Amino acid sequence: MNNVTSSTDYVIINKDSEAKEANKINKIKREAYREMDKMSIEDMRKCLRLYGIKSDTLSNEMVEAKLSEQIEAAPDKFIMKWVDNPNKEITFVIEEAIAKNIIRKNRTQYFFGTDLIGNGIDDVIAYLNNKKNQDIKLAIMGEIKSK
């Protein structure tokens, strides 16, 4: 079924290969749910922020339900955004700062005050992880806590 296009007239279904594909998806989904079981409610809130969902005002049950919806829709995206992402903490800080208007985003450019801190999220992560820029990172985190 993966090779079906609009010009396909006939389809021969191979049940074994269809089962293999279904098992791959189910395996990723099971892994995603195992990782979700390990998460605290605070981690779930952070993960939802990475999806662009404001979870500060949601109840704990709603946070868990929203994250389950995201996993059901795209378990591989959850694995990529949360489980296999070594920069998830700094990405959360950046998203939180954007939401609180501490970091401004103009198309692909990110600004802290009047200073350009990166073109794209990867540049901003590298900039804030750089030892020379720890004072800026701490200033951003301090403003997040105060707002």
CSV table of C-alpha atoms in Angstrom, one decimal:
chain,number,residue,atom,x,y,z
A,1,MET,CA,0.0,0.0,0.0
A,2,ASN,CA,3.0,2.4,0.5
A,3,ASN,CA,3.7,2.4,-3.3
A,4,VAL,CA,0.1,3.4,-4.4
A,5,THR,CA,0.0,6.5,-6.5
A,6,SER,CA,-2.8,8.3,-8.4
A,7,SER,CA,-1.9,6.4,-11.6
A,8,THR,CA,-2.1,3.0,-10.0
A,9,ASP,CA,-4.8,0.8,-11.5
A,10,TYR,CA,-4.4,-2.3,-9.4
A,11,VAL,CA,-3.1,-3.1,-6.0
A,12,ILE,CA,-1.8,-6.5,-4.8
A,13,ILE,CA,-1.7,-6.6,-1.0
A,14,ASN,CA,1.0,-8.5,0.7
A,15,LYS,CA,-0.3,-9.2,4.2
A,16,ASP,CA,3.1,-10.0,5.6
A,17,SER,CA,4.6,-6.7,4.5
A,18,GLU,CA,1.5,-4.8,5.6
A,19,ALA,CA,1.9,-6.5,9.0
A,20,LYS,CA,5.6,-5.5,9.2
A,21,GLU,CA,4.7,-1.8,8.5
A,22,ALA,CA,1.9,-1.9,11.1
A,23,ASN,CA,4.3,-3.5,13.6
A,24,LYS,CA,6.9,-0.7,13.0
A,25,ILE,CA,4.4,2.0,13.8
A,26,ASN,CA,3.1,0.1,16.8
A,27,LYS,CA,6.6,-0.4,18.1
A,28,ILE,CA,7.3,3.3,17.9
A,29,LYS,CA,4.0,4.1,19.6
A,30,ARG,CA,4.7,1.6,22.4
A,31,GLU,CA,8.2,3.2,22.9
A,32,ALA,CA,6.6,6.7,23.0
A,33,TYR,CA,4.1,5.6,25.7
A,34,ARG,CA,6.9,4.0,27.7
A,35,GLU,CA,8.8,7.2,27.6
A,36,MET,CA,5.6,9.1,28.5
A,37,ASP,CA,5.2,6.9,31.6
A,38,LYS,CA,8.6,8.0,32.8
A,39,MET,CA,7.7,11.7,32.6
A,40,SER,CA,6.5,13.9,35.5
A,41,ILE,CA,3.7,16.3,34.9
A,42,GLU,CA,6.2,19.1,34.7
A,43,ASP,CA,8.1,17.3,32.0
A,44,MET,CA,4.8,16.8,30.1
A,45,ARG,CA,4.1,20.5,30.3
A,46,LYS,CA,7.6,21.2,28.9
A,47,CYS,CA,7.1,18.7,26.1
A,48,LEU,CA,3.7,20.3,25.2
A,49,ARG,CA,5.5,23.7,25.0
A,50,LEU,CA,7.9,22.2,22.4
A,51,TYR,CA,4.8,21.3,20.4
A,52,GLY,CA,3.7,25.0,20.7
A,53,ILE,CA,0.9,24.3,23.2
A,54,LYS,CA,0.6,26.6,26.2
A,55,SER,CA,0.1,24.2,29.1
A,56,ASP,CA,0.7,26.5,32.0
A,57,THR,CA,-3.1,26.9,32.7
A,58,LEU,CA,-4.1,23.4,31.9
A,59,SER,CA,-5.1,20.9,34.6
A,60,ASN,CA,-2.8,17.8,35.1
A,61,GLU,CA,-5.4,15.6,33.4
A,62,MET,CA,-5.7,17.9,30.4
A,63,VAL,CA,-1.9,18.0,30.1
A,64,GLU,CA,-1.7,14.2,30.0
A,65,ALA,CA,-4.6,14.0,27.5
A,66,LYS,CA,-3.1,16.5,25.2
A,67,LEU,CA,0.3,14.8,25.2
A,68,SER,CA,-1.5,11.4,24.5
A,69,GLU,CA,-3.2,13.0,21.5
A,70,GLN,CA,0.2,14.2,20.2
A,71,ILE,CA,1.7,10.7,20.6
A,72,GLU,CA,-1.3,9.1,18.9
A,73,ALA,CA,-1.1,11.5,16.0
A,74,ALA,CA,2.7,11.2,15.4
A,75,PRO,CA,4.7,9.0,17.8
A,76,ASP,CA,7.8,9.5,15.8
A,77,LYS,CA,7.6,13.3,16.2
A,78,PHE,CA,7.3,12.8,20.0
A,79,ILE,CA,10.4,10.6,19.9
A,80,MET,CA,12.3,13.2,17.9
A,81,LYS,CA,11.1,16.2,19.9
A,82,TRP,CA,11.5,14.8,23.4
A,83,VAL,CA,13.3,11.4,23.7
A,84,ASP,CA,16.1,11.8,21.2
A,85,ASN,CA,16.5,15.5,21.6
A,86,PRO,CA,19.7,16.4,23.5
A,87,ASN,CA,18.7,20.1,23.5
A,88,LYS,CA,15.2,19.7,24.8
A,89,GLU,CA,15.8,21.8,28.0
A,90,ILE,CA,17.3,24.8,26.1
A,91,THR,CA,14.7,24.5,23.4
A,92,PHE,CA,12.0,24.7,26.1
A,93,VAL,CA,13.7,27.8,27.6
A,94,ILE,CA,13.7,29.4,24.1
A,95,GLU,CA,10.1,28.6,23.4
A,96,GLU,CA,9.1,29.9,26.9
A,97,ALA,CA,11.0,33.1,26.3
A,98,ILE,CA,9.3,33.6,22.9
A,99,ALA,CA,5.9,33.0,24.5
A,100,LYS,CA,6.7,35.6,27.2
A,101,ASN,CA,8.1,38.1,24.6
A,102,ILE,CA,11.6,38.0,26.1
A,103,ILE,CA,13.0,36.7,22.9
A,104,ARG,CA,11.5,38.1,19.8
A,105,LYS,CA,11.2,36.1,16.6
A,106,ASN,CA,11.0,37.8,13.2
A,107,ARG,CA,10.7,35.1,10.5
A,108,THR,CA,13.9,33.1,11.1
A,109,GLN,CA,15.7,35.7,13.1
A,110,TYR,CA,15.7,35.6,16.9
A,111,PHE,CA,16.4,38.8,19.0
A,112,PHE,CA,17.1,39.3,22.7
A,113,GLY,CA,16.6,43.0,23.2
A,114,THR,CA,18.2,44.6,20.1
A,115,ASP,CA,20.8,41.9,19.7
A,116,LEU,CA,20.5,39.2,17.0
A,117,ILE,CA,21.2,35.9,18.7
A,118,GLY,CA,20.6,33.6,15.8
A,119,ASN,CA,19.1,32.8,12.4
A,120,GLY,CA,17.0,29.7,13.1
A,121,ILE,CA,16.5,27.7,16.3
A,122,ASP,CA,19.7,25.7,15.8
A,123,ASP,CA,21.8,28.9,15.8
A,124,VAL,CA,20.0,30.1,19.0
A,125,ILE,CA,20.6,26.8,20.7
A,126,ALA,CA,24.3,26.9,19.8
A,127,TYR,CA,24.5,30.6,20.9
A,128,LEU,CA,23.0,30.0,24.3
A,129,ASN,CA,25.0,26.8,24.9
A,130,ASN,CA,28.3,28.7,24.2
A,131,LYS,CA,30.2,29.3,27.4
A,132,LYS,CA,30.8,32.9,26.4
A,133,ASN,CA,27.1,33.6,26.3
A,134,GLN,CA,26.1,32.2,29.7
A,135,ASP,CA,25.3,35.6,31.1
A,136,ILE,CA,22.7,36.2,28.4
A,137,LYS,CA,21.3,32.7,29.0
A,138,LEU,CA,21.0,33.4,32.7
A,139,ALA,CA,19.4,36.8,32.0
A,140,ILE,CA,16.8,35.1,29.8
A,141,MET,CA,16.1,32.5,32.4
A,142,GLY,CA,15.8,35.2,35.1
A,143,GLU,CA,13.3,37.1,33.1
A,144,ILE,CA,11.3,34.0,32.4
A,145,LYS,CA,11.0,33.3,36.2
A,146,SER,CA,10.1,36.9,36.9
A,147,LYS,CA,7.3,37.1,34.3
